[in-house]
Short mmCIF file of C-alpha atoms in Angstrom, two decimals:
data_model
loop_
_atom_site.label_atom_id
_atom_site.label_comp_id
_atom_site.label_asym_id
_atom_site.label_seq_id
_atom_site.Cartn_x
_atom_site.Cartn_y
_atom_site.Cartn_z
CA UNK A 226 11.96 -56.98 -95.60
CA UNK A 227 15.33 -55.87 -94.21
CA UNK A 228 18.02 -58.55 -94.40
CA UNK A 229 20.27 -58.98 -91.32
CA UNK A 230 23.88 -58.25 -91.92
CA UNK A 231 25.96 -61.37 -92.15
CA UNK A 232 29.06 -61.35 -89.81
CA UNK A 233 32.17 -60.56 -91.88
CA UNK A 234 31.92 -60.44 -95.60
CA UNK A 235 34.17 -63.51 -96.00
CA UNK A 236 32.15 -65.73 -93.74
CA UNK A 237 28.49 -65.83 -94.22
CA UNK A 238 26.10 -66.68 -91.42
CA UNK A 239 25.58 -70.02 -93.03
CA UNK A 240 29.36 -70.67 -92.81
CA UNK A 241 29.31 -69.72 -89.18
CA UNK A 242 26.30 -71.89 -88.45
CA UNK A 243 28.29 -74.83 -89.96
CA UNK A 244 30.82 -74.40 -87.17
CA UNK A 245 28.12 -75.45 -84.56
CA UNK A 246 27.25 -79.10 -84.83
CA UNK A 247 24.13 -78.94 -82.70
CA UNK A 248 22.55 -76.39 -85.06
CA UNK A 249 22.28 -78.99 -87.73
CA UNK A 250 20.36 -81.20 -85.32
CA UNK A 251 16.60 -81.58 -84.70
CA UNK A 252 14.38 -80.87 -81.78
CA UNK A 253 10.96 -82.42 -81.47
CA UNK A 254 11.60 -83.70 -85.00
CA UNK A 255 12.04 -80.20 -86.48
CA UNK A 256 15.15 -78.38 -87.45
CA UNK A 257 16.24 -76.65 -84.24
CA UNK A 258 15.77 -72.84 -83.96
CA UNK A 259 17.97 -72.19 -80.98
CA UNK A 260 16.88 -68.88 -79.36
CA UNK A 261 18.17 -69.53 -75.84
CA UNK A 262 21.75 -68.40 -76.25
CA UNK A 263 21.19 -65.93 -73.34
CA UNK A 264 20.98 -69.02 -71.11
CA UNK A 265 23.83 -70.88 -72.62
CA UNK A 266 25.45 -70.71 -76.12
CA UNK A 267 26.04 -73.63 -78.45
CA UNK A 268 29.66 -74.65 -78.94
CA UNK A 269 31.67 -74.34 -82.16
CA UNK A 270 33.69 -77.32 -83.40
CA UNK A 271 36.85 -75.43 -82.49
CA UNK A 272 36.03 -75.49 -78.81
CA UNK A 273 35.03 -79.15 -78.85
CA UNK A 274 38.30 -80.01 -80.72
CA UNK A 275 40.45 -78.00 -78.31
CA UNK A 276 38.99 -79.84 -75.36
CA UNK A 277 39.21 -83.19 -77.02
CA UNK A 278 42.78 -82.51 -78.08
CA UNK A 279 44.06 -81.76 -74.56
CA UNK A 280 42.35 -84.95 -73.26
CA UNK A 281 43.62 -87.07 -76.19
CA UNK A 282 47.10 -85.96 -76.56
CA UNK A 283 48.81 -84.49 -73.46
CA UNK A 284 46.43 -84.15 -70.47
CA UNK A 285 47.96 -83.80 -67.01
CA UNK A 286 47.45 -81.72 -63.96
CA UNK A 287 48.97 -78.22 -64.09
CA UNK A 288 51.48 -76.24 -62.13
CA UNK A 289 53.03 -79.28 -60.53
CA UNK A 290 54.44 -81.82 -62.84
CA UNK A 291 58.06 -81.59 -64.12
CA UNK A 292 57.18 -83.82 -66.98
CA UNK A 293 56.27 -82.71 -70.53
CA UNK A 294 52.48 -83.49 -70.50
CA UNK A 295 52.06 -81.36 -67.33
CA UNK A 296 54.25 -78.52 -68.72
CA UNK A 297 52.41 -78.46 -72.09
CA UNK A 298 49.03 -78.45 -70.40
CA UNK A 299 50.14 -75.77 -67.90
CA UNK A 300 51.36 -73.65 -70.83
CA UNK A 301 48.14 -73.98 -72.66
CA UNK A 302 46.15 -73.18 -69.44
CA UNK A 303 48.15 -70.13 -68.54
CA UNK A 304 48.12 -68.90 -72.14
CA UNK A 305 44.35 -68.58 -71.73
CA UNK A 306 44.84 -66.08 -68.88
CA UNK A 307 46.70 -63.80 -71.20
CA UNK A 308 44.11 -64.37 -73.92
CA UNK A 309 41.34 -63.35 -71.51
CA UNK A 310 43.34 -60.31 -70.41
CA UNK A 311 43.60 -59.25 -74.08
CA UNK A 312 39.89 -59.96 -74.65
CA UNK A 313 38.66 -57.63 -71.91
CA UNK A 314 41.54 -55.14 -72.09
CA UNK A 315 43.02 -56.01 -68.65
CA UNK A 316 46.21 -54.37 -67.62
CA UNK A 317 47.83 -57.67 -66.71
CA UNK A 318 47.00 -61.44 -66.98
CA UNK A 319 47.61 -61.58 -63.25
CA UNK A 320 44.32 -59.72 -62.79
CA UNK A 321 42.46 -62.64 -64.38
CA UNK A 322 41.06 -65.23 -62.00
CA UNK A 323 39.38 -68.36 -63.24
CA UNK A 324 36.18 -69.34 -61.40
CA UNK A 325 33.44 -71.80 -62.16
CA UNK A 326 31.09 -69.14 -63.57
CA UNK A 327 29.91 -65.64 -63.06
CA UNK A 328 28.05 -66.65 -59.93
CA UNK A 329 31.30 -67.90 -58.28
CA UNK A 330 33.09 -64.76 -59.34
CA UNK A 331 30.56 -62.53 -57.69
CA UNK A 332 30.53 -64.73 -54.55
CA UNK A 333 34.26 -64.54 -54.50
CA UNK A 334 34.13 -60.69 -54.41
CA UNK A 335 31.32 -60.59 -51.99
CA UNK A 336 32.93 -63.00 -49.46
CA UNK A 337 36.48 -61.78 -49.85
CA UNK A 338 36.38 -58.10 -50.64
CA UNK A 339 32.87 -57.53 -49.24
CA UNK A 340 33.63 -59.08 -45.86
CA UNK A 341 36.91 -57.23 -45.68
CA UNK A 342 35.57 -53.75 -46.43
CA UNK A 343 31.98 -53.83 -45.10
CA UNK A 344 31.02 -52.74 -41.69
CA UNK A 345 27.74 -52.10 -39.96
CA UNK A 346 26.04 -49.11 -41.40
CA UNK A 347 27.73 -49.32 -44.76
CA UNK A 348 25.85 -49.68 -48.01
CA UNK A 349 26.01 -52.00 -50.95
CA UNK A 350 24.15 -50.87 -53.99
CA UNK A 351 22.69 -53.19 -56.61
CA UNK A 352 19.86 -52.70 -59.11
CA UNK A 353 16.36 -53.94 -59.58
CA UNK A 354 17.30 -55.69 -62.76
CA UNK A 355 19.92 -57.97 -61.24
CA UNK A 356 20.09 -61.70 -61.75
CA UNK A 357 19.78 -63.65 -58.53
CA UNK A 358 23.55 -64.20 -58.73
CA UNK A 359 24.07 -60.50 -58.12
CA UNK A 360 21.54 -60.24 -55.41
CA UNK A 361 21.85 -63.18 -53.07
CA UNK A 362 25.67 -63.15 -52.47
CA UNK A 363 25.22 -59.48 -51.30
CA UNK A 364 22.31 -60.34 -49.11
CA UNK A 365 24.38 -62.95 -47.47
CA UNK A 366 27.34 -60.67 -46.95
CA UNK A 367 25.22 -57.86 -45.73
CA UNK A 368 23.67 -60.33 -43.22
CA UNK A 369 27.11 -61.16 -41.99
CA UNK A 370 28.51 -57.68 -41.74
CA UNK A 371 25.52 -55.59 -40.90
CA UNK A 372 25.81 -53.61 -44.08
CA UNK A 373 22.63 -52.41 -45.85
CA UNK A 374 21.58 -53.49 -49.38
CA UNK A 375 20.12 -50.63 -51.49
CA UNK A 376 18.48 -51.08 -54.76
CA UNK A 377 18.48 -48.74 -57.78
CA UNK A 378 15.00 -48.86 -59.45
CA UNK A 379 14.19 -49.80 -63.03
CA UNK A 380 12.02 -47.53 -65.24
CA UNK A 381 8.99 -48.69 -67.06
CA UNK A 382 10.90 -49.20 -70.32
CA UNK A 383 13.37 -51.50 -68.67
CA UNK A 384 16.13 -48.92 -68.30
CA UNK A 385 17.89 -48.00 -65.05
CA UNK A 386 17.05 -44.96 -63.20
CA UNK A 387 20.52 -43.61 -63.64
CA UNK A 388 19.95 -40.54 -61.51
CA UNK A 389 19.20 -42.85 -58.56
CA UNK A 390 22.88 -43.82 -58.45
CA UNK A 391 23.67 -40.15 -57.89
CA UNK A 392 21.27 -40.00 -54.84
CA UNK A 393 22.07 -43.35 -53.39
CA UNK A 394 25.92 -43.37 -53.45
CA UNK A 395 27.12 -41.70 -50.23
CA UNK A 396 30.18 -41.88 -48.14
CA UNK A 397 28.78 -45.02 -46.61
CA UNK A 398 28.66 -46.79 -49.94
CA UNK A 399 31.45 -49.36 -50.19
CA UNK A 400 30.39 -51.46 -53.14
CA UNK A 401 28.21 -51.01 -56.19
CA UNK A 402 27.35 -54.10 -58.26
CA UNK A 403 25.26 -53.99 -61.43
CA UNK A 404 24.61 -55.84 -64.54
CA UNK A 405 26.04 -54.57 -67.87
CA UNK A 406 23.29 -56.09 -70.09
CA UNK A 407 20.14 -57.37 -68.43
CA UNK A 408 19.62 -61.12 -69.13
CA UNK A 409 15.83 -60.73 -68.98
CA UNK A 410 15.26 -57.30 -70.53
CA UNK A 411 18.16 -56.96 -72.97
CA UNK A 412 18.79 -53.46 -71.70
CA UNK A 413 22.39 -52.35 -72.27
CA UNK A 414 23.28 -50.16 -69.26
CA UNK A 415 25.56 -47.15 -69.68
CA UNK A 416 28.11 -48.93 -67.60
CA UNK A 417 30.96 -46.45 -67.98
CA UNK A 418 28.66 -43.56 -67.09
CA UNK A 419 27.42 -45.28 -64.10
CA UNK A 420 30.90 -46.00 -62.77
CA UNK A 421 31.78 -42.39 -63.35
CA UNK A 422 28.67 -41.21 -61.45
CA UNK A 423 29.51 -43.56 -58.51
CA UNK A 424 33.21 -42.72 -58.28
CA UNK A 425 32.49 -38.96 -58.60
CA UNK A 426 30.27 -39.27 -55.67
CA UNK A 427 32.54 -41.39 -53.62
CA UNK A 428 36.00 -42.15 -54.96
CA UNK A 429 36.43 -45.00 -52.52
CA UNK A 430 33.54 -46.98 -53.80
CA UNK A 431 34.46 -50.26 -55.62
CA UNK A 432 32.33 -51.18 -58.58
CA UNK A 433 31.57 -54.66 -59.93
CA UNK A 434 30.04 -55.17 -63.37
CA UNK A 435 28.29 -58.38 -64.16
CA UNK A 436 29.28 -58.98 -67.75
CA UNK A 437 27.57 -62.38 -68.33
CA UNK A 438 25.63 -60.99 -71.25
CA UNK A 439 27.89 -58.11 -72.25
CA UNK A 440 31.25 -60.06 -72.81
CA UNK A 441 29.47 -62.26 -75.35
CA UNK A 442 27.53 -59.51 -77.13
CA UNK A 443 30.26 -56.95 -78.05
CA UNK A 444 33.66 -55.47 -77.27
CA UNK A 445 34.45 -54.99 -73.62
CA UNK A 446 37.34 -52.99 -72.23
CA UNK A 447 37.47 -53.08 -68.41
CA UNK A 448 39.98 -50.19 -68.16
CA UNK A 449 37.73 -47.94 -70.29
CA UNK A 450 34.72 -48.91 -68.22
CA UNK A 451 36.65 -47.85 -65.14
CA UNK A 452 35.24 -50.60 -62.96
CA UNK A 453 37.14 -52.51 -60.24
CA UNK A 454 35.71 -55.90 -60.92
CA UNK A 455 34.23 -57.52 -64.06
CA UNK A 456 32.75 -60.99 -64.03
CA UNK A 457 31.68 -63.23 -67.00
CA UNK A 458 31.14 -66.85 -67.79
CA UNK A 459 32.52 -69.23 -70.53
CA UNK A 460 29.45 -71.17 -71.38
CA UNK A 461 27.58 -68.05 -72.68
CA UNK A 462 30.65 -67.14 -74.68
CA UNK A 463 30.43 -70.26 -76.82
CA UNK A 464 32.87 -72.01 -74.46
CA UNK A 465 32.36 -74.81 -72.00
CA UNK A 466 30.44 -74.86 -68.77
CA UNK A 467 32.46 -74.90 -65.58
CA UNK A 468 34.67 -71.98 -66.24
CA UNK A 469 34.19 -68.30 -65.59
CA UNK A 470 36.31 -65.25 -65.12
CA UNK A 471 36.79 -62.61 -62.41
CA UNK A 472 38.86 -59.74 -63.47
CA UNK A 473 39.96 -57.26 -60.69
CA UNK A 474 42.46 -54.47 -60.36
CA UNK A 475 45.77 -55.64 -59.17
CA UNK A 476 45.87 -53.28 -56.14
CA UNK A 477 42.51 -54.69 -55.00
CA UNK A 478 43.46 -58.28 -55.48
CA UNK A 479 46.51 -57.62 -53.37
CA UNK A 480 44.28 -56.50 -50.48
CA UNK A 481 41.76 -59.34 -50.87
CA UNK A 482 42.05 -62.30 -48.53
CA UNK A 483 41.69 -65.75 -49.98
CA UNK A 484 38.16 -67.06 -50.44
CA UNK A 485 38.72 -70.70 -50.47
CA UNK A 486 41.78 -72.58 -49.09
CA UNK A 487 43.43 -75.61 -50.60
CA UNK A 488 46.21 -76.81 -52.94
CA UNK A 489 47.88 -74.66 -55.57
CA UNK A 490 47.15 -71.32 -53.74
CA UNK A 491 49.70 -71.65 -50.92
CA UNK A 492 53.33 -70.72 -50.49
CA UNK A 493 53.98 -72.62 -47.35
CA UNK A 494 51.78 -74.62 -44.97
CA UNK A 495 52.49 -75.44 -41.39
CA UNK A 496 49.89 -76.25 -38.80
CA UNK A 497 50.71 -72.93 -37.14
CA UNK A 498 50.43 -70.67 -40.16
CA UNK A 499 49.94 -70.72 -43.86
CA UNK A 500 51.29 -68.14 -46.32
CA UNK A 501 49.60 -67.64 -49.70
CA UNK A 502 50.70 -67.14 -53.16
CA UNK A 503 50.06 -63.87 -54.96
CA UNK A 504 46.96 -63.36 -57.07
CA UNK A 505 45.66 -64.95 -59.21
CA UNK A 506 47.01 -68.28 -57.63
CA UNK A 507 45.74 -67.07 -54.18
CA UNK A 508 42.15 -67.24 -55.45
CA UNK A 509 42.39 -70.64 -57.34
CA UNK A 510 42.44 -73.26 -54.68
CA UNK A 511 42.61 -76.92 -55.83
CA UNK A 512 42.80 -78.37 -59.36
CA UNK A 513 40.90 -75.96 -61.60
CA UNK A 514 38.73 -76.84 -64.66
CA UNK A 515 41.85 -77.32 -66.80
CA UNK A 516 40.19 -78.69 -69.95
CA UNK A 517 37.41 -76.15 -69.75
CA UNK A 518 39.87 -73.22 -69.39
CA UNK A 519 41.61 -74.35 -72.48
CA UNK A 520 38.17 -74.73 -74.16
CA UNK A 521 37.42 -71.06 -73.11
CA UNK A 522 40.65 -70.02 -74.79
CA UNK A 523 39.51 -71.62 -77.95
CA UNK A 524 36.14 -69.85 -77.65
CA UNK A 525 37.91 -66.53 -77.27
CA UNK A 526 39.98 -67.22 -80.39
CA UNK A 527 36.82 -68.17 -82.22
CA UNK A 528 34.74 -64.98 -81.33
CA UNK A 529 37.76 -62.75 -81.91
CA UNK A 530 38.30 -64.36 -85.30
CA UNK A 531 34.81 -63.21 -86.15
CA UNK A 532 35.21 -59.82 -84.37
CA UNK A 533 33.09 -58.79 -81.30
CA UNK A 534 31.96 -55.70 -83.10
CA UNK A 535 30.73 -57.78 -86.06
CA UNK A 536 28.90 -60.02 -83.63
CA UNK A 537 27.21 -57.02 -81.98
CA UNK A 538 26.27 -55.58 -85.36
CA UNK A 539 24.81 -58.86 -86.50
CA UNK A 540 22.78 -59.35 -83.32
CA UNK A 541 21.49 -55.77 -83.54
CA UNK A 542 20.24 -55.98 -87.12
CA UNK A 543 18.71 -59.50 -86.38
CA UNK A 544 17.06 -58.03 -83.31
CA UNK A 545 15.56 -55.33 -85.50
CA UNK A 546 14.32 -57.94 -87.97
CA UNK A 547 12.78 -59.93 -85.15
CA UNK A 548 10.95 -56.97 -83.71
CA UNK A 549 9.56 -56.16 -87.15
CA UNK A 550 8.42 -59.70 -87.86
CA UNK A 551 6.98 -60.18 -84.38
CA UNK A 552 4.77 -57.19 -84.99
CA UNK A 553 2.57 -59.53 -86.95
CA UNK A 554 1.63 -61.38 -83.78
CA UNK A 555 -1.30 -59.67 -81.83
CA UNK A 556 -1.39 -59.24 -78.21
CA UNK A 557 2.31 -59.30 -77.29
CA UNK A 558 3.64 -57.03 -74.50
CA UNK A 559 7.42 -56.54 -74.43
CA UNK A 560 9.52 -56.07 -71.25
CA UNK A 561 12.66 -54.03 -71.97
CA UNK A 562 11.77 -51.42 -74.60
CA UNK A 563 14.60 -48.94 -74.03
CA UNK A 564 16.66 -47.48 -76.83
CA UNK A 565 19.86 -49.41 -76.20
CA UNK A 566 19.15 -53.18 -76.44
CA UNK A 567 21.04 -56.39 -76.97
CA UNK A 568 19.54 -59.46 -78.77
CA UNK A 569 17.23 -60.32 -75.90
CA UNK A 570 13.40 -60.21 -76.49
CA UNK A 571 11.25 -60.72 -73.46
CA UNK A 572 7.43 -60.71 -73.81
CA UNK A 573 4.09 -62.05 -72.74
CA UNK A 574 1.00 -62.67 -74.81
CA UNK A 575 -2.52 -61.85 -73.71
CA UNK A 576 -3.76 -65.05 -75.29
CA UNK A 577 -1.44 -67.58 -73.58
CA UNK A 578 0.63 -68.45 -70.61
CA UNK A 579 4.36 -68.35 -71.08
CA UNK A 580 4.55 -72.02 -70.08
CA UNK A 581 2.02 -73.07 -72.76
CA UNK A 582 3.83 -70.92 -75.42
CA UNK A 583 7.18 -72.47 -74.41
CA UNK A 584 5.80 -76.07 -74.73
CA UNK A 585 4.16 -75.40 -78.13
CA UNK A 586 7.33 -73.72 -79.40
CA UNK A 587 9.24 -76.77 -78.32
CA UNK A 588 6.99 -78.86 -80.55
CA UNK A 589 7.85 -76.45 -83.36
CA UNK A 590 11.64 -76.99 -82.81
CA UNK A 591 12.02 -73.51 -81.28
CA UNK A 592 14.10 -73.27 -78.08
CA UNK A 593 13.18 -70.33 -75.98
CA UNK A 594 13.37 -69.71 -72.21
CA UNK A 595 10.11 -69.28 -70.25
CA UNK A 596 10.12 -68.29 -66.55
CA UNK A 597 11.46 -65.62 -64.27
CA UNK A 598 14.96 -65.79 -65.68
CA UNK A 599 16.40 -65.88 -62.20
CA UNK A 600 15.24 -62.32 -61.81
CA UNK A 601 12.19 -62.65 -59.48
CA UNK A 602 12.46 -59.14 -58.02
CA UNK A 603 12.41 -57.66 -61.58
CA UNK A 604 9.51 -59.74 -62.58
CA UNK A 605 7.72 -58.47 -59.41
CA UNK A 606 8.53 -54.92 -60.40
CA UNK A 607 6.73 -55.52 -63.65
CA UNK A 608 3.90 -57.36 -61.89
CA UNK A 609 4.43 -60.65 -63.86
CA UNK A 610 5.62 -64.06 -62.82
CA UNK A 611 7.22 -65.21 -66.06
CA UNK A 612 7.99 -64.13 -69.57
CA UNK A 613 8.95 -65.80 -72.79
CA UNK A 614 12.46 -64.82 -73.73
CA UNK A 615 14.09 -65.30 -77.15
CA UNK A 616 17.84 -64.53 -77.12
CA UNK A 617 20.12 -64.21 -80.10
CA UNK A 618 23.71 -65.46 -80.58
CA UNK A 619 26.30 -64.94 -83.35
CA UNK A 620 24.83 -67.90 -85.26
CA UNK A 621 21.20 -66.85 -84.99
CA UNK A 622 19.61 -66.10 -88.36
CA UNK A 623 16.35 -65.04 -89.95
CA UNK A 624 15.20 -68.61 -90.29
CA UNK A 625 15.19 -68.87 -86.48
CA UNK A 626 13.06 -65.71 -86.17
CA UNK A 627 10.76 -66.94 -88.88
CA UNK A 628 10.33 -70.27 -86.99
CA UNK A 629 9.60 -68.29 -83.80
CA UNK A 630 6.96 -66.25 -85.59
CA UNK A 631 5.40 -69.34 -87.16
CA UNK A 632 5.41 -71.07 -83.76
CA UNK A 633 3.72 -68.04 -82.08
CA UNK A 634 1.03 -68.06 -84.77
CA UNK A 635 0.48 -71.78 -84.07
CA UNK A 636 0.48 -71.19 -80.25
CA UNK A 637 -2.10 -68.50 -80.63
CA UNK A 638 -4.38 -70.62 -82.76
CA UNK A 639 -4.15 -73.41 -80.16
CA UNK A 640 -4.42 -71.26 -77.03
CA UNK A 641 -6.26 -68.12 -78.06
CA UNK B 212 -15.15 -86.96 -63.00
CA UNK B 213 -14.17 -88.90 -66.07
CA UNK B 214 -14.96 -92.46 -66.39
CA UNK B 215 -12.44 -93.20 -69.03
CA UNK B 216 -9.02 -94.74 -68.48
CA UNK B 217 -5.61 -93.48 -69.57
CA UNK B 218 -5.54 -96.59 -71.77
CA UNK B 219 -8.67 -95.48 -73.60
CA UNK B 220 -7.40 -92.02 -73.89
CA UNK B 221 -4.07 -93.37 -75.32
CA UNK B 222 -6.16 -94.95 -78.12
CA UNK B 223 -7.73 -91.50 -78.89
CA UNK B 224 -4.27 -89.89 -78.87
CA UNK B 225 -2.96 -92.57 -81.23
CA UNK B 226 -5.51 -91.42 -83.85
CA UNK B 227 -3.92 -88.03 -84.07
CA UNK B 228 -1.52 -87.60 -86.91
CA UNK B 229 0.57 -84.75 -85.50
CA UNK B 230 1.44 -82.96 -82.27
CA UNK B 231 -0.93 -80.08 -82.98
CA UNK B 232 -4.00 -82.27 -82.78
CA UNK B 233 -2.57 -83.98 -79.73
CA UNK B 234 -2.06 -80.66 -77.94
CA UNK B 235 -5.37 -79.23 -79.12
CA UNK B 236 -7.02 -82.34 -77.57
CA UNK B 237 -4.97 -82.02 -74.31
CA UNK B 238 -6.07 -78.35 -74.10
CA UNK B 239 -9.69 -79.42 -74.64
CA UNK B 240 -9.33 -81.95 -71.89
CA UNK B 241 -7.93 -79.32 -69.56
CA UNK B 242 -10.96 -77.19 -70.11
CA UNK B 243 -13.05 -80.09 -68.86
CA UNK B 244 -11.15 -80.14 -65.52
CA UNK B 245 -13.57 -79.76 -62.59
CA UNK B 246 -13.21 -76.08 -61.42
CA UNK B 247 -11.10 -75.63 -58.25
CA UNK B 248 -12.31 -73.13 -55.75
CA UNK B 249 -10.22 -69.98 -55.97
CA UNK B 250 -10.07 -69.94 -52.16
CA UNK B 251 -7.94 -73.10 -52.45
CA UNK B 252 -5.52 -71.51 -54.84
CA UNK B 253 -3.23 -70.27 -52.21
CA UNK B 254 0.53 -70.36 -51.51
CA UNK B 255 0.39 -73.50 -49.31
CA UNK B 256 -1.24 -75.56 -52.07
CA UNK B 257 1.21 -74.49 -54.75
CA UNK B 258 3.49 -77.13 -56.17
CA UNK B 259 6.87 -75.46 -56.73
CA UNK B 260 7.44 -75.15 -60.46
CA UNK B 261 9.31 -72.48 -62.31
CA UNK B 262 7.03 -71.39 -65.09
CA UNK B 263 3.37 -72.23 -64.44
CA UNK B 264 1.42 -72.43 -61.19
CA UNK B 265 0.14 -75.81 -60.12
CA UNK B 266 -2.12 -76.12 -57.10
CA UNK B 267 -2.77 -79.48 -55.36
CA UNK B 268 -5.07 -80.36 -52.57
CA UNK B 269 -4.77 -84.07 -51.89
CA UNK B 270 -6.45 -86.32 -49.28
CA UNK B 271 -6.50 -89.93 -48.42
CA UNK B 272 -9.58 -91.45 -46.79
CA UNK B 273 -10.28 -95.07 -46.03
CA UNK B 274 -7.37 -95.91 -48.27
CA UNK B 275 -8.75 -94.01 -51.21
CA UNK B 276 -6.85 -91.17 -52.87
CA UNK B 277 -8.73 -87.98 -53.75
CA UNK B 278 -7.41 -84.72 -54.94
CA UNK B 279 -8.32 -81.29 -56.32
CA UNK B 280 -5.89 -79.60 -58.64
CA UNK B 281 -5.51 -76.91 -61.19
CA UNK B 282 -3.00 -74.84 -63.03
CA UNK B 283 -2.87 -71.45 -64.63
CA UNK B 284 -1.45 -72.84 -67.87
CA UNK B 285 -3.74 -74.53 -70.30
CA UNK B 286 -1.46 -77.52 -71.31
CA UNK B 287 -0.58 -78.28 -67.72
CA UNK B 288 -4.32 -78.18 -66.91
CA UNK B 289 -4.75 -80.90 -69.61
CA UNK B 290 -2.00 -82.97 -67.98
CA UNK B 291 -3.69 -82.48 -64.63
CA UNK B 292 -6.84 -83.85 -66.22
CA UNK B 293 -4.91 -86.95 -67.26
CA UNK B 294 -3.78 -87.39 -63.63
CA UNK B 295 -7.40 -87.27 -62.53
CA UNK B 296 -8.23 -89.91 -64.99
CA UNK B 297 -5.40 -92.01 -63.68
CA UNK B 298 -5.62 -91.49 -59.96
CA UNK B 299 -8.87 -89.89 -58.84
CA UNK B 300 -10.65 -91.94 -56.10
CA UNK B 301 -8.39 -94.87 -56.67
CA UNK B 302 -6.99 -97.07 -53.88
CA UNK B 303 -3.75 -95.81 -52.49
CA UNK B 304 -2.05 -99.03 -53.39
CA UNK B 305 -3.08 -98.56 -57.01
CA UNK B 306 -1.73 -95.00 -57.02
CA UNK B 307 1.55 -96.20 -55.60
CA UNK B 308 2.21 -98.97 -58.04
CA UNK B 309 0.63 -97.61 -61.25
CA UNK B 310 3.21 -97.00 -63.98
CA UNK B 311 2.33 -93.30 -64.79
CA UNK B 312 5.49 -92.76 -66.75
CA UNK B 313 4.61 -95.74 -68.99
CA UNK B 314 1.09 -94.41 -69.46
CA UNK B 315 2.39 -90.95 -70.40
CA UNK B 316 4.83 -92.58 -72.83
CA UNK B 317 1.92 -94.38 -74.53
CA UNK B 318 0.14 -90.98 -74.83
CA UNK B 319 3.30 -89.49 -76.35
CA UNK B 320 3.60 -86.90 -73.48
CA UNK B 321 6.44 -88.45 -71.56
CA UNK B 322 8.58 -85.34 -71.92
CA UNK B 323 6.23 -83.67 -69.37
CA UNK B 324 7.37 -86.22 -66.81
CA UNK B 325 11.08 -85.58 -67.21
CA UNK B 326 12.74 -84.89 -63.89
CA UNK B 327 13.23 -81.20 -64.32
CA UNK B 328 13.30 -78.73 -61.41
CA UNK B 329 11.46 -76.34 -63.68
CA UNK B 330 8.64 -78.77 -64.26
CA UNK B 331 5.86 -78.18 -61.81
CA UNK B 332 3.87 -81.02 -63.28
CA UNK B 333 6.59 -83.46 -62.60
CA UNK B 334 6.81 -82.12 -59.00
CA UNK B 335 3.03 -82.66 -58.64
CA UNK B 336 3.29 -86.37 -59.76
CA UNK B 337 6.18 -86.91 -57.40
CA UNK B 338 4.17 -85.41 -54.60
CA UNK B 339 1.19 -87.60 -55.27
CA UNK B 340 3.41 -90.70 -55.51
CA UNK B 341 5.14 -89.76 -52.26
CA UNK B 342 1.70 -89.27 -50.50
CA UNK B 343 0.73 -92.73 -51.73
CA UNK B 344 3.90 -94.17 -50.11
CA UNK B 345 6.05 -94.65 -53.21
CA UNK B 346 9.73 -93.94 -52.67
#
């Protein structure tokens, strides 16, 4: 039996698990085996403490007050922008915009950049494996502008038909938006190659990468990827809910009109005319999620302390362990069987409905996701309505996998 | 349809020492659900739920509530059976005022009535209660 590699030699997986208070808890009276990190990650004490600290010691609104609390909080908040820039290899912290989540980041691009550049007859290209968050905003904007939405198909093994990008990108294509790692299949898309193909075909195309699952899985460098936009969310990165990030190239941000109006984003307001601040302030109307942004900073410190490459290696070896152990369960069909996979395992059983399996696993203390994973078109492509999805995080260990396998044996005996 | 009451069923459930026996029994009850004509298992009878499909065809005649229902998941089918025990051919007033949540708590199955948008069974109970005039 292969043992999964523990992140960093100095910190064992048991050490890391101790950083997450919820993992010591129970679910349905059993020790929790949390295998739903792809939906939202548990939070390390460092993140909880950072958020508590700002609220307990020097909380104030940012960017406005001349007093010490406000200045300290502003400094901490803005320091996270630089931290994010470093984390994803951005050229400048001014290219980092805080949003509510990935969904809002994509909507921002669709409604600001999309509505600026798209005209009737233009194309927006997405893929068949997109999350609804990377489908619906584009449908809305296509509806407003008369642009057409084109969809790159998914192969039977859950990989993208890369050649289709080559055919589909034309001089009419203005925007390509695709997911880096599929949340429901675990497929790691060759993002850099896809960007190269698209830009080679049409240098004017702008490319957005949905990094919800990739920014948490391993190292990301937006400049190396060559994309124009990169979006990810805090709560999947072991940080708080309510904060996400849009990164965009400075020259594009300059051309983008504001998406929402309000306080903190203006230079001068009269009833006749309003002038706006530069990016990123232009895109951050109103009081932001101050405490959550600071929490995100703590989360980035935390994962960087472990090492994103170490996290990726751990998840990879645990994924391999899981696939080996799951082979003992008869009747499973996997969705997403390509060669390059993150720690996401999506399957159905010929002996039980995903809903029944999810309910029984809950009784066993095992948290998995059951459903369409906000990817209904992808589910339709595979002819299913739902799958069971187990997803791994930096704290997942072999005990979690063993609990899943035991729970599935139990489910089969009850349902089969 | 079943003659027993949820209170009697709660006594049976109380005899089980663990969740496995409880769920096995629930699945057995689901298997006893009167079959629903496949012709009725259409889009317009679907109760919106994320994971499993639940079909519901309710009717009220002379102040009496009657329904046909089914699910493509075994545990939910068992829960539907319990609803039949509780509500089938009962006066609308009874359906409206009956404490279904309390009954499910006594069965140890209250988590299935948590207000969750992914929970088709919860949506079904809400729909039945709304039809019976409960707010």
